[in-house]
Amino acid sequence: MGDKKKKKIKKSRREKLQDLCDEELLFADGFDDAVIGIDMGSGCKVVYDYDDCIQCLIDEGLSEMDAYDTFHYNTLGSYVGEQTPLYIRYLKEEIDD
């Protein structure tokens, strides 16, 4: 009999992040493209780029204003326990001293 090649199954981004934590991670639905990592210091919370989350909603067909309102009301305004994800905004301009 010939050698049977094992098919490599590629891990999803979520699975790779979950492998880094002992606790179950909580992901926000629809924002996988905005994940930038995990916060290891606060019990392994998923960390998202705020602006990328807004862009995900715009890509789904919402206007910029509707995306902003929807994200703030449905996502930022939700507390779902200790594993509630974090949303950060990068400082995009240099700050003068």
Short mmCIF file of N, CA, C and O in Angstrom, two decimals, residues 61-97:
data_model
loop_
_atom_site.label_atom_id
_atom_site.label_comp_id
_atom_site.label_asym_id
_atom_site.label_seq_id
_atom_site.Cartn_x
_atom_site.Cartn_y
_atom_site.Cartn_z
N GLY A 61 -21.76 47.39 4.47
CA GLY A 61 -22.75 48.23 3.80
C GLY A 61 -23.29 49.38 4.60
O GLY A 61 -24.14 50.13 4.12
N LEU A 62 -22.84 49.57 5.84
CA LEU A 62 -23.32 50.69 6.64
C LEU A 62 -22.57 51.96 6.26
O LEU A 62 -21.42 51.91 5.85
N SER A 63 -23.25 53.08 6.41
CA SER A 63 -22.57 54.36 6.21
C SER A 63 -21.60 54.55 7.38
O SER A 63 -21.70 53.86 8.41
N GLU A 64 -20.69 55.49 7.24
CA GLU A 64 -19.72 55.72 8.31
C GLU A 64 -20.42 56.09 9.62
O GLU A 64 -20.08 55.58 10.69
N MET A 65 -21.42 56.96 9.54
CA MET A 65 -22.15 57.38 10.74
C MET A 65 -22.94 56.21 11.35
O MET A 65 -22.93 56.02 12.57
N ASP A 66 -23.60 55.42 10.51
CA ASP A 66 -24.35 54.26 11.01
C ASP A 66 -23.40 53.22 11.62
O ASP A 66 -23.73 52.59 12.63
N ALA A 67 -22.25 53.04 11.00
CA ALA A 67 -21.26 52.09 11.53
C ALA A 67 -20.79 52.55 12.92
O ALA A 67 -20.72 51.75 13.85
N TYR A 68 -20.50 53.82 13.05
CA TYR A 68 -20.08 54.39 14.32
C TYR A 68 -21.17 54.19 15.38
O TYR A 68 -20.91 53.70 16.48
N ASP A 69 -22.40 54.57 15.05
CA ASP A 69 -23.51 54.43 16.00
C ASP A 69 -23.77 52.98 16.38
O ASP A 69 -23.95 52.67 17.55
N THR A 70 -23.78 52.11 15.39
CA THR A 70 -24.03 50.69 15.63
C THR A 70 -22.94 50.10 16.52
O THR A 70 -23.24 49.36 17.48
N PHE A 71 -21.70 50.41 16.22
CA PHE A 71 -20.58 49.88 17.01
C PHE A 71 -20.64 50.37 18.45
O PHE A 71 -20.49 49.59 19.39
N HIS A 72 -20.90 51.65 18.63
CA HIS A 72 -20.94 52.20 19.98
C HIS A 72 -22.11 51.64 20.78
O HIS A 72 -21.95 51.33 21.97
N TYR A 73 -23.25 51.50 20.15
CA TYR A 73 -24.43 51.02 20.88
C TYR A 73 -24.38 49.51 21.13
O TYR A 73 -24.63 49.06 22.24
N ASN A 74 -24.06 48.73 20.10
CA ASN A 74 -24.16 47.27 20.20
C ASN A 74 -22.89 46.58 20.70
O ASN A 74 -22.98 45.46 21.21
N THR A 75 -21.75 47.21 20.54
CA THR A 75 -20.51 46.54 20.89
C THR A 75 -19.81 47.21 22.07
O THR A 75 -19.62 46.58 23.11
N LEU A 76 -19.46 48.46 21.93
CA LEU A 76 -18.79 49.15 23.05
C LEU A 76 -19.70 49.26 24.26
O LEU A 76 -19.22 49.24 25.39
N GLY A 77 -20.98 49.34 24.03
CA GLY A 77 -21.93 49.47 25.14
C GLY A 77 -22.30 48.15 25.79
O GLY A 77 -23.13 48.13 26.69
N SER A 78 -21.67 47.07 25.38
CA SER A 78 -22.02 45.75 25.92
C SER A 78 -20.95 45.25 26.87
O SER A 78 -19.77 45.24 26.54
N TYR A 79 -21.38 44.84 28.04
CA TYR A 79 -20.49 44.16 28.98
C TYR A 79 -20.97 42.73 29.06
O TYR A 79 -22.13 42.47 29.38
N VAL A 80 -20.10 41.80 28.73
CA VAL A 80 -20.50 40.38 28.70
C VAL A 80 -19.65 39.56 29.66
O VAL A 80 -19.37 38.39 29.43
N GLY A 81 -19.24 40.18 30.74
CA GLY A 81 -18.47 39.48 31.76
C GLY A 81 -17.00 39.85 31.75
O GLY A 81 -16.57 40.75 31.02
N GLU A 82 -16.24 39.16 32.57
CA GLU A 82 -14.82 39.45 32.73
C GLU A 82 -14.02 39.31 31.44
O GLU A 82 -12.96 39.91 31.32
N GLN A 83 -14.49 38.54 30.51
CA GLN A 83 -13.76 38.32 29.25
C GLN A 83 -14.20 39.29 28.15
O GLN A 83 -13.84 39.10 27.00
N THR A 84 -14.94 40.33 28.51
CA THR A 84 -15.36 41.32 27.51
C THR A 84 -14.14 41.83 26.77
O THR A 84 -13.16 42.26 27.39
N PRO A 85 -14.16 41.77 25.44
CA PRO A 85 -13.00 42.22 24.65
C PRO A 85 -12.66 43.70 24.89
O PRO A 85 -13.48 44.48 25.35
N LEU A 86 -11.44 44.04 24.53
CA LEU A 86 -10.96 45.42 24.60
C LEU A 86 -10.89 45.99 23.20
O LEU A 86 -10.57 45.29 22.24
N TYR A 87 -11.15 47.28 23.09
CA TYR A 87 -11.11 47.99 21.80
C TYR A 87 -10.18 49.18 21.97
O TYR A 87 -10.41 50.03 22.83
N ILE A 88 -9.14 49.23 21.16
CA ILE A 88 -8.16 50.30 21.30
C ILE A 88 -8.13 51.16 20.05
O ILE A 88 -8.51 50.73 18.96
N ARG A 89 -7.68 52.36 20.25
CA ARG A 89 -7.50 53.29 19.14
C ARG A 89 -6.04 53.69 19.12
O ARG A 89 -5.50 54.11 20.15
N TYR A 90 -5.42 53.55 17.99
CA TYR A 90 -4.02 53.95 17.85
C TYR A 90 -3.91 55.46 17.76
O TYR A 90 -4.74 56.13 17.16
N LEU A 91 -2.84 55.99 18.33
CA LEU A 91 -2.52 57.39 18.18
C LEU A 91 -1.85 57.53 16.83
O LEU A 91 -0.78 56.98 16.59
N LYS A 92 -2.50 58.21 15.91
CA LYS A 92 -2.04 58.25 14.53
C LYS A 92 -1.24 59.49 14.18
O LYS A 92 -0.70 59.60 13.11
N GLU A 93 -1.17 60.42 15.09
CA GLU A 93 -0.40 61.64 14.84
C GLU A 93 0.68 61.76 15.90
O GLU A 93 0.52 61.28 17.01
N GLU A 94 1.76 62.39 15.53
CA GLU A 94 2.79 62.67 16.52
C GLU A 94 2.30 63.78 17.43
O GLU A 94 1.64 64.71 16.98
N ILE A 95 2.63 63.67 18.67
CA ILE A 95 2.23 64.69 19.64
C ILE A 95 3.45 65.56 19.94
O ILE A 95 4.51 65.06 20.27
N ASP A 96 3.26 66.86 19.82
CA ASP A 96 4.34 67.80 20.16
C ASP A 96 4.44 67.94 21.68
O ASP A 96 3.44 68.00 22.36
N ASP A 97 5.65 67.97 22.16
CA ASP A 97 5.85 68.15 23.62
C ASP A 97 5.61 69.56 24.04
O ASP A 97 5.86 70.52 23.50
#
